[in-house]
PDB file of C-alpha atoms in Angstrom:
ATOM      1  CA  MET K   1     132.647 178.148 250.774  1.00 40.00           C
ATOM      2  CA  GLU K   2     136.139 179.496 250.245  1.00 42.00           C
ATOM      3  CA  GLU K   3     137.631 180.894 253.436  1.00 40.00           C
ATOM      4  CA  ILE K   4     140.680 183.134 253.476  1.00 39.00           C
ATOM      5  CA  THR K   5     142.201 183.135 256.970  1.00 36.00           C
ATOM      6  CA  LEU K   6     143.973 186.342 257.849  1.00 36.00           C
ATOM      7  CA  TYR K   7     146.320 187.166 260.719  1.00 34.00           C
ATOM      8  CA  GLY K   8     147.042 190.200 262.910  1.00 39.00           C
ATOM      9  CA  GLY K   9     145.221 192.519 265.290  1.00 43.00           C
ATOM     10  CA  GLU K  10     143.133 194.349 262.692  1.00 69.00           C
ATOM     11  CA  ASN K  11     142.818 191.506 260.193  1.00 77.00           C
ATOM     12  CA  LEU K  12     139.618 190.098 258.726  1.00 71.00           C
ATOM     13  CA  THR K  13     138.732 186.507 257.877  1.00 75.00           C
ATOM     14  CA  VAL K  14     137.081 186.812 254.471  1.00 78.00           C
ATOM     15  CA  GLU K  15     134.381 184.319 253.472  1.00 82.00           C
ATOM     16  CA  ILE K  16     133.262 183.965 249.850  1.00 86.00           C
ATOM     17  CA  GLN K  17     130.488 181.591 248.814  1.00 90.00           C
ATOM     18  CA  SER K  18     129.525 181.250 245.153  1.00 91.00           C
ATOM     19  CA  GLU K  19     125.819 181.034 244.308  1.00 91.00           C
ATOM     20  CA  SER K  20     126.343 181.689 240.585  1.00 92.00           C
ATOM     21  CA  LYS K  21     124.381 179.686 238.018  1.00 91.00           C
ATOM     22  CA  VAL K  22     123.212 179.527 234.404  1.00 90.00           C
ATOM     23  CA  VAL K  23     119.684 180.883 233.927  1.00 87.00           C
ATOM     24  CA  LYS K  24     117.366 181.107 230.919  1.00 78.00           C
ATOM     25  CA  ASP K  25     119.627 178.578 229.128  1.00 77.00           C
ATOM     26  CA  ASP K  26     122.314 181.039 227.968  1.00 84.00           C
ATOM     27  CA  ASP K  27     122.605 183.739 230.649  1.00 89.00           C
ATOM     28  CA  LEU K  28     125.018 183.733 233.585  1.00 91.00           C
ATOM     29  CA  LYS K  29     123.702 184.983 236.898  1.00 92.00           C
ATOM     30  CA  LEU K  30     126.818 185.787 238.905  1.00 94.00           C
ATOM     31  CA  LYS K  31     126.296 185.894 242.655  1.00 93.00           C
ATOM     32  CA  LEU K  32     128.838 185.815 245.472  1.00 92.00           C
ATOM     33  CA  HIS K  33     127.872 185.885 249.143  1.00 91.00           C
ATOM     34  CA  THR K  34     130.581 187.364 251.370  1.00 87.00           C
ATOM     35  CA  ASN K  35     131.195 188.976 254.733  1.00 82.00           C
ATOM     36  CA  LEU K  36     132.851 191.965 253.058  1.00 84.00           C
ATOM     37  CA  PRO K  37     131.608 195.513 253.691  1.00 82.00           C
ATOM     38  CA  LYS K  38     128.981 197.274 251.596  1.00 85.00           C
ATOM     39  CA  LYS K  39     130.442 199.111 248.543  1.00 83.00           C
ATOM     40  CA  MET K  40     133.541 196.890 248.407  1.00 83.00           C
ATOM     41  CA  LYS K  41     134.209 196.748 244.658  1.00 87.00           C
ATOM     42  CA  PHE K  42     135.409 194.043 242.268  1.00 88.00           C
ATOM     43  CA  TYR K  43     136.418 193.686 238.635  1.00 90.00           C
ATOM     44  CA  ALA K  44     135.152 190.422 237.120  1.00 93.00           C
ATOM     45  CA  THR K  45     136.883 189.141 233.989  1.00 95.00           C
ATOM     46  CA  ILE K  46     134.881 186.538 232.054  1.00 95.00           C
ATOM     47  CA  THR K  47     136.638 184.349 229.475  1.00 95.00           C
ATOM     48  CA  GLY K  48     135.431 181.316 227.574  1.00 92.00           C
ATOM     49  CA  ALA K  49     133.874 179.926 224.419  1.00 80.00           C
ATOM     50  CA  ASN K  50     134.892 181.344 221.012  1.00 84.00           C
ATOM     51  CA  ASP K  51     137.583 183.588 222.557  1.00 89.00           C
ATOM     52  CA  TYR K  52     134.921 185.390 224.588  1.00 91.00           C
ATOM     53  CA  GLU K  53     136.318 187.982 227.003  1.00 93.00           C
ATOM     54  CA  LYS K  54     134.500 190.646 228.956  1.00 93.00           C
ATOM     55  CA  GLU K  55     135.305 192.742 232.020  1.00 93.00           C
ATOM     56  CA  ILE K  56     132.556 194.068 234.268  1.00 91.00           C
ATOM     57  CA  LYS K  57     132.408 195.966 237.542  1.00 90.00           C
ATOM     58  CA  ALA K  58     130.352 194.956 240.566  1.00 90.00           C
ATOM     59  CA  LYS K  59     130.120 195.850 244.226  1.00 89.00           C
ATOM     60  CA  ILE K  60     129.002 194.283 247.468  1.00 87.00           C
ATOM     61  CA  ASP K  61     125.543 195.250 248.711  1.00 89.00           C
ATOM     62  CA  LYS K  62     124.309 195.746 252.276  1.00 88.00           C
ATOM     63  CA  ASP K  63     123.767 191.976 252.702  1.00 87.00           C
ATOM     64  CA  GLY K  64     127.305 191.111 251.628  1.00 88.00           C
ATOM     65  CA  ASP K  65     126.158 189.937 248.178  1.00 92.00           C
ATOM     66  CA  LEU K  66     127.591 190.683 244.752  1.00 92.00           C
ATOM     67  CA  TYR K  67     125.179 190.362 241.799  1.00 89.00           C
ATOM     68  CA  LYS K  68     125.745 190.635 238.076  1.00 91.00           C
ATOM     69  CA  LYS K  69     124.110 189.163 234.988  1.00 90.00           C
ATOM     70  CA  VAL K  70     125.777 188.338 231.658  1.00 91.00           C
ATOM     71  CA  LYS K  71     123.372 187.597 228.811  1.00 89.00           C
ATOM     72  CA  ASN K  72     123.257 185.578 225.576  1.00 88.00           C
ATOM     73  CA  LEU K  73     126.388 183.440 225.812  1.00 90.00           C
ATOM     74  CA  ASN K  74     127.385 180.638 223.453  1.00 90.00           C
ATOM     75  CA  VAL K  75     127.563 177.017 224.563  1.00 91.00           C
ATOM     76  CA  GLY K  76     130.794 176.301 226.448  1.00 92.00           C
ATOM     77  CA  LYS K  77     132.680 176.741 229.709  1.00 92.00           C
ATOM     78  CA  TYR K  78     133.357 180.191 231.159  1.00 94.00           C
ATOM     79  CA  THR K  79     135.886 181.200 233.802  1.00 95.00           C
ATOM     80  CA  ILE K  80     135.083 184.200 235.969  1.00 95.00           C
ATOM     81  CA  THR K  81     137.960 185.798 237.875  1.00 95.00           C
ATOM     82  CA  TYR K  82     137.036 188.389 240.496  1.00 93.00           C
ATOM     83  CA  LYS K  83     139.646 190.879 241.727  1.00 90.00           C
ATOM     84  CA  SER K  84     138.919 193.430 244.423  1.00 85.00           C
ATOM     85  CA  TYR K  85     140.105 196.987 244.327  1.00 78.00           C
ATOM     86  CA  LYS K  86     140.340 199.439 247.162  1.00 69.00           C
ATOM     87  CA  PRO K  87     137.616 202.083 247.376  1.00 65.00           C
ATOM     88  CA  LYS K  88     138.201 204.708 250.037  1.00 69.00           C
ATOM     89  CA  LYS K  89     134.702 204.168 251.460  1.00 67.00           C
ATOM     90  CA  VAL K  90     135.697 200.816 253.020  1.00 66.00           C
ATOM     91  CA  LYS K  91     139.233 201.755 254.105  1.00 72.00           C
ATOM     92  CA  LYS K  92     138.283 201.522 257.791  1.00 71.00           C
ATOM     93  CA  VAL K  93     137.425 197.849 257.341  1.00 65.00           C
ATOM     94  CA  ILE K  94     140.068 196.646 254.877  1.00 68.00           C
ATOM     95  CA  GLY K  95     142.827 199.040 255.904  1.00 68.00           C
ATOM     96  CA  LYS K  96     144.836 201.443 253.781  1.00 68.00           C
ATOM     97  CA  ASN K  97     145.555 199.739 250.447  1.00 63.00           C
ATOM     98  CA  GLY K  98     143.915 196.596 251.808  1.00 60.00           C
ATOM     99  CA  GLY K  99     146.518 196.303 254.536  1.00 63.00           C
ATOM    100  CA  TYR K 100     144.230 194.357 256.900  1.00 69.00           C
ATOM    101  CA  LEU K 101     143.794 191.655 254.246  1.00 68.00           C
ATOM    102  CA  LYS K 102     146.451 188.936 254.347  1.00 65.00           C
ATOM    103  CA  GLY K 103     146.442 185.309 253.239  1.00 65.00           C
ATOM    104  CA  ASP K 104     147.199 182.888 250.413  1.00 70.00           C
ATOM    105  CA  ASN K 105     144.519 184.356 248.110  1.00 70.00           C
ATOM    106  CA  ILE K 106     145.526 187.951 248.706  1.00 73.00           C
ATOM    107  CA  LYS K 107     148.421 189.739 247.060  1.00 78.00           C
ATOM    108  CA  ASN K 108     149.231 193.391 247.649  1.00 76.00           C
ATOM    109  CA  GLY K 109     145.879 193.865 249.364  1.00 77.00           C
ATOM    110  CA  VAL K 110     143.837 192.405 246.459  1.00 83.00           C
ATOM    111  CA  ILE K 111     141.380 189.522 246.941  1.00 82.00           C
ATOM    112  CA  THR K 112     141.174 187.104 244.007  1.00 87.00           C
ATOM    113  CA  PHE K 113     138.397 184.521 243.529  1.00 91.00           C
ATOM    114  CA  THR K 114     137.799 182.292 240.489  1.00 93.00           C
ATOM    115  CA  GLU K 115     134.855 180.119 239.454  1.00 94.00           C
ATOM    116  CA  THR K 116     133.788 178.195 236.331  1.00 93.00           C
ATOM    117  CA  LEU K 117     130.286 177.910 234.840  1.00 92.00           C
ATOM    118  CA  GLU K 118     129.104 175.978 231.789  1.00 91.00           C
ATOM    119  CA  VAL K 119     126.409 176.956 229.304  1.00 90.00           C
ATOM    120  CA  LYS K 120     125.058 173.688 227.934  1.00 86.00           C
ATOM    121  CA  GLU K 121     123.291 173.019 224.676  1.00 76.00           C
ATOM    122  CA  LEU K 122     119.537 172.906 225.111  1.00 67.00           C
ATOM    123  CA  ILE K 123     118.275 169.379 224.461  1.00 54.00           C
ATOM    124  CA  LYS K 124     115.058 169.360 222.491  1.00 50.00           C
ATOM    125  CA  GLU K 125     112.543 166.678 223.399  1.00 51.00           C
ATOM    126  CA  ALA K 126     111.247 164.447 220.632  1.00 49.00           C
ATOM    127  CA  PRO K 127     107.598 165.081 219.691  1.00 51.00           C
ATOM    128  CA  SER K 128     105.238 162.852 221.613  1.00 50.00           C
ATOM    129  CA  THR K 129     102.966 160.472 219.730  1.00 48.00           C
ATOM    130  CA  ASP K 130     100.810 159.835 222.758  1.00 48.00           C
ATOM    131  CA  LYS K 131      97.424 161.514 222.436  1.00 47.00           C
ATOM    132  CA  ASP K 132      97.092 162.136 226.147  1.00 47.00           C
ATOM    133  CA  ALA K 133     100.532 163.763 226.248  1.00 44.00           C
ATOM    134  CA  SER K 134      99.592 165.983 223.301  1.00 45.00           C
ATOM    135  CA  ALA K 135      96.381 166.980 224.997  1.00 46.00           C
ATOM    136  CA  SER K 136      98.308 167.759 228.165  1.00 50.00           C
ATOM    137  CA  GLY K 137     100.629 170.008 226.116  1.00 52.00           C
ATOM    138  CA  ILE K 138      97.672 171.882 224.693  1.00 58.00           C
ATOM    139  CA  ASP K 139      96.274 172.312 228.197  1.00 84.00           C
ATOM    140  CA  LYS K 140      99.566 173.795 229.385  1.00 86.00           C
ATOM    141  CA  GLU K 141      99.647 176.245 226.468  1.00 89.00           C
ATOM    142  CA  THR K 142      96.098 177.266 227.305  1.00 90.00           C
ATOM    143  CA  GLN K 143      97.048 177.804 230.947  1.00 91.00           C
ATOM    144  CA  GLU K 144     100.083 179.881 229.961  1.00 92.00           C
ATOM    145  CA  LEU K 145      97.963 182.041 227.664  1.00 92.00           C
ATOM    146  CA  ALA K 146      95.349 182.467 230.379  1.00 92.00           C
ATOM    147  CA  MET K 147      98.057 183.605 232.808  1.00 92.00           C
ATOM    148  CA  LYS K 148      99.289 186.151 230.258  1.00 93.00           C
ATOM    149  CA  ILE K 149      95.751 187.540 229.930  1.00 92.00           C
ATOM    150  CA  ILE K 150      95.465 187.824 233.723  1.00 91.00           C
ATOM    151  CA  LEU K 151      98.820 189.602 234.021  1.00 91.00           C
ATOM    152  CA  ALA K 152      98.037 191.899 231.095  1.00 91.00           C
ATOM    153  CA  ASP K 153      94.812 192.882 232.818  1.00 89.00           C
ATOM    154  CA  ASN K 154      96.634 193.538 236.108  1.00 86.00           C
ATOM    155  CA  PHE K 155      99.237 195.709 234.357  1.00 86.00           C
ATOM    156  CA  SER K 156      96.886 197.379 231.867  1.00 87.00           C
ATOM    157  CA  LYS K 157      97.490 200.801 233.437  1.00 86.00           C
ATOM    158  CA  THR K 158     101.243 200.492 233.926  1.00 85.00           C
ATOM    159  CA  GLY K 159     102.701 198.487 231.045  1.00 90.00           C
ATOM    160  CA  THR K 160     102.514 195.728 228.453  1.00 93.00           C
ATOM    161  CA  VAL K 161     102.962 191.984 229.037  1.00 93.00           C
ATOM    162  CA  GLU K 162     104.681 189.491 226.728  1.00 94.00           C
ATOM    163  CA  PHE K 163     105.077 185.724 227.191  1.00 94.00           C
ATOM    164  CA  LYS K 164     108.220 184.073 225.794  1.00 91.00           C
ATOM    165  CA  ALA K 165     107.258 180.393 225.617  1.00 91.00           C
ATOM    166  CA  LYS K 166     110.763 178.998 224.934  1.00 89.00           C
ATOM    167  CA  LEU K 167     112.181 180.848 227.941  1.00 90.00           C
ATOM    168  CA  LYS K 168     109.079 180.321 230.117  1.00 93.00           C
ATOM    169  CA  ALA K 169     109.230 184.039 230.872  1.00 94.00           C
ATOM    170  CA  TYR K 170     106.545 186.681 231.398  1.00 95.00           C
ATOM    171  CA  SER K 171     108.009 190.099 230.583  1.00 94.00           C
ATOM    172  CA  VAL K 172     106.448 193.364 231.741  1.00 94.00           C
ATOM    173  CA  THR K 173     107.518 196.553 229.940  1.00 94.00           C
ATOM    174  CA  PRO K 174     106.480 199.695 231.871  1.00 92.00           C
ATOM    175  CA  THR K 175     104.796 202.479 229.899  1.00 92.00           C
ATOM    176  CA  GLU K 176     103.119 204.556 232.606  1.00 90.00           C
ATOM    177  CA  PRO K 177     104.846 208.009 232.795  1.00 91.00           C
ATOM    178  CA  GLU K 178     104.913 208.000 236.607  1.00 88.00           C
ATOM    179  CA  MET K 179     106.653 204.616 236.722  1.00 86.00           C
ATOM    180  CA  LEU K 180     109.141 205.640 234.036  1.00 89.00           C
ATOM    181  CA  LEU K 181     109.982 208.758 236.032  1.00 90.00           C
ATOM    182  CA  ALA K 182     110.327 206.738 239.244  1.00 87.00           C
ATOM    183  CA  ILE K 183     112.853 204.390 237.602  1.00 86.00           C
ATOM    184  CA  THR K 184     114.924 207.359 236.431  1.00 87.00           C
ATOM    185  CA  GLN K 185     114.798 208.927 239.895  1.00 88.00           C
ATOM    186  CA  LEU K 186     115.820 205.660 241.554  1.00 85.00           C
ATOM    187  CA  GLN K 187     118.871 205.443 239.304  1.00 81.00           C
ATOM    188  CA  SER K 188     119.850 209.028 240.093  1.00 83.00           C
ATOM    189  CA  GLY K 189     119.264 208.627 243.822  1.00 82.00           C
ATOM    190  CA  GLU K 190     116.429 211.166 243.912  1.00 85.00           C
ATOM    191  CA  LEU K 191     113.863 208.606 245.118  1.00 83.00           C
ATOM    192  CA  ASP K 192     113.903 206.502 248.284  1.00 84.00           C
ATOM    193  CA  PRO K 193     114.808 202.851 247.415  1.00 82.00           C
ATOM    194  CA  ALA K 194     111.901 201.794 249.656  1.00 83.00           C
ATOM    195  CA  ASN K 195     109.628 202.674 246.723  1.00 82.00           C
ATOM    196  CA  TRP K 196     111.444 200.098 244.589  1.00 87.00           C
ATOM    197  CA  ASP K 197     111.257 197.492 247.354  1.00 89.00           C
ATOM    198  CA  THR K 198     107.458 197.744 247.136  1.00 87.00           C
ATOM    199  CA  ILE K 199     107.614 196.950 243.404  1.00 88.00           C
ATOM    200  CA  VAL K 200     109.951 194.008 244.041  1.00 91.00           C
ATOM    201  CA  LYS K 201     107.559 192.600 246.641  1.00 92.00           C
ATOM    202  CA  SER K 202     104.674 192.894 244.182  1.00 89.00           C
ATOM    203  CA  PHE K 203     106.619 191.021 241.482  1.00 92.00           C
ATOM    204  CA  LYS K 204     107.655 188.303 243.957  1.00 93.00           C
ATOM    205  CA  ASN K 205     103.988 187.764 244.817  1.00 92.00           C
ATOM    206  CA  MET K 206     103.177 187.616 241.109  1.00 91.00           C
ATOM    207  CA  SER K 207     105.959 185.064 240.538  1.00 93.00           C
ATOM    208  CA  GLU K 208     104.677 182.885 243.357  1.00 94.00           C
ATOM    209  CA  SER K 209     101.193 183.052 241.835  1.00 92.00           C
ATOM    210  CA  VAL K 210     102.569 181.920 238.454  1.00 94.00           C
ATOM    211  CA  LYS K 211     104.341 179.016 240.168  1.00 93.00           C
ATOM    212  CA  GLU K 212     101.162 178.026 242.010  1.00 92.00           C
ATOM    213  CA  ASN K 213      99.113 177.986 238.782  1.00 91.00           C
ATOM    214  CA  LEU K 214     101.640 176.703 236.211  1.00 92.00           C
ATOM    215  CA  GLY K 215     104.330 174.934 238.220  1.00 92.00           C
ATOM    216  CA  SER K 216     107.973 175.835 238.847  1.00 92.00           C
ATOM    217  CA  GLY K 217     110.549 177.160 236.384  1.00 92.00           C
ATOM    218  CA  TYR K 218     108.752 180.281 235.116  1.00 95.00           C
ATOM    219  CA  PHE K 219     110.430 183.699 235.089  1.00 95.00           C
ATOM    220  CA  VAL K 220     108.796 187.059 235.737  1.00 95.00           C
ATOM    221  CA  GLU K 221     110.791 189.968 234.319  1.00 94.00           C
ATOM    222  CA  LEU K 222     110.499 193.747 234.504  1.00 93.00           C
ATOM    223  CA  VAL K 223     112.046 195.125 231.305  1.00 92.00           C
ATOM    224  CA  ASN K 224     114.180 198.265 231.256  1.00 90.00           C
ATOM    225  CA  PRO K 225     112.068 200.722 229.199  1.00 89.00           C
ATOM    226  CA  ALA K 226     115.185 202.684 228.221  1.00 87.00           C
ATOM    227  CA  ASN K 227     116.816 199.563 226.738  1.00 88.00           C
ATOM    228  CA  THR K 228     114.410 196.686 226.208  1.00 87.00           C
ATOM    229  CA  GLU K 229     117.265 194.198 225.756  1.00 86.00           C
ATOM    230  CA  ASN K 230     118.041 194.566 229.470  1.00 89.00           C
ATOM    231  CA  SER K 231     116.069 193.798 232.602  1.00 91.00           C
ATOM    232  CA  LEU K 232     115.469 195.760 235.786  1.00 91.00           C
ATOM    233  CA  LEU K 233     114.234 192.763 237.751  1.00 93.00           C
ATOM    234  CA  ILE K 234     114.155 188.979 237.180  1.00 95.00           C
ATOM    235  CA  ILE K 235     112.362 186.597 239.547  1.00 94.00           C
ATOM    236  CA  GLN K 236     111.813 182.843 239.304  1.00 94.00           C
ATOM    237  CA  ASP K 237     109.526 180.913 241.650  1.00 93.00           C
ATOM    238  CA  GLY K 238     109.424 183.860 244.057  1.00 92.00           C
ATOM    239  CA  VAL K 239     113.247 184.154 244.249  1.00 93.00           C
ATOM    240  CA  VAL K 240     115.037 187.274 242.987  1.00 92.00           C
ATOM    241  CA  PHE K 241     117.748 186.423 240.429  1.00 89.00           C
ATOM    242  CA  TYR K 242     118.587 189.989 239.416  1.00 91.00           C
ATOM    243  CA  ASP K 243     117.719 193.397 240.846  1.00 90.00           C
ATOM    244  CA  PHE K 244     119.169 196.475 239.087  1.00 88.00           C
ATOM    245  CA  MET K 245     118.930 198.539 242.292  1.00 86.00           C
ATOM    246  CA  ASP K 246     121.718 196.459 243.835  1.00 84.00           C
ATOM    247  CA  GLU K 247     124.061 198.640 241.782  1.00 77.00           C
ATOM    248  CA  TYR K 248     122.712 201.849 243.314  1.00 71.00           C
ATOM    249  CA  ARG K 249     122.312 200.972 246.992  1.00 66.00           C
TER     250      ARG K 249
END
């Protein structure tokens, strides 16, 4: 927990706790938990391996959390520097031009926070020569295939299911016209987010079922039908890692 102590009658003591981590071997799941107001915005500059540099935008949600995912990174260390900027919607809390924010980590009303994450090389296990171990591996593959069949049956009317064995991920790509329309309406603000919360709850239950049957470490992913390289929702062991609606709330 990094605490910035501020002074003065209208000042705010800002708390920032990093819960960022590396997921799916080469993706960064950036997450900060704060006591900052909803819609407080940040630029995040990511630098690291092979002269990598990328700037993204993110904002605080109603729970004080900032989420963002960065995919397919090379092995190496990455530094993420977050810098706030001053949206008018939170002026009452942070003051004009961030005037209520004062402290060692704040300059000219801007909050700065830095963290470092490392993408490590995936270590491949040597093939087992033990017959029982081999049989156990076959059993696990059979269980994973059986789970895919069950999920495909459950989603037969709404989408297609793919299992990515190396990533331990079950991916659902929606194809039902009503669901495709709902996703578009959620992004444009035409549909109540409560409808999306119902979908999230359903996927969390599905993730917990996968964990119960196969063990921990499996991902359940709802693919963005408009760009299948991106995800709308990623859950592991019943815990939400990424939810695209955080950007629209």
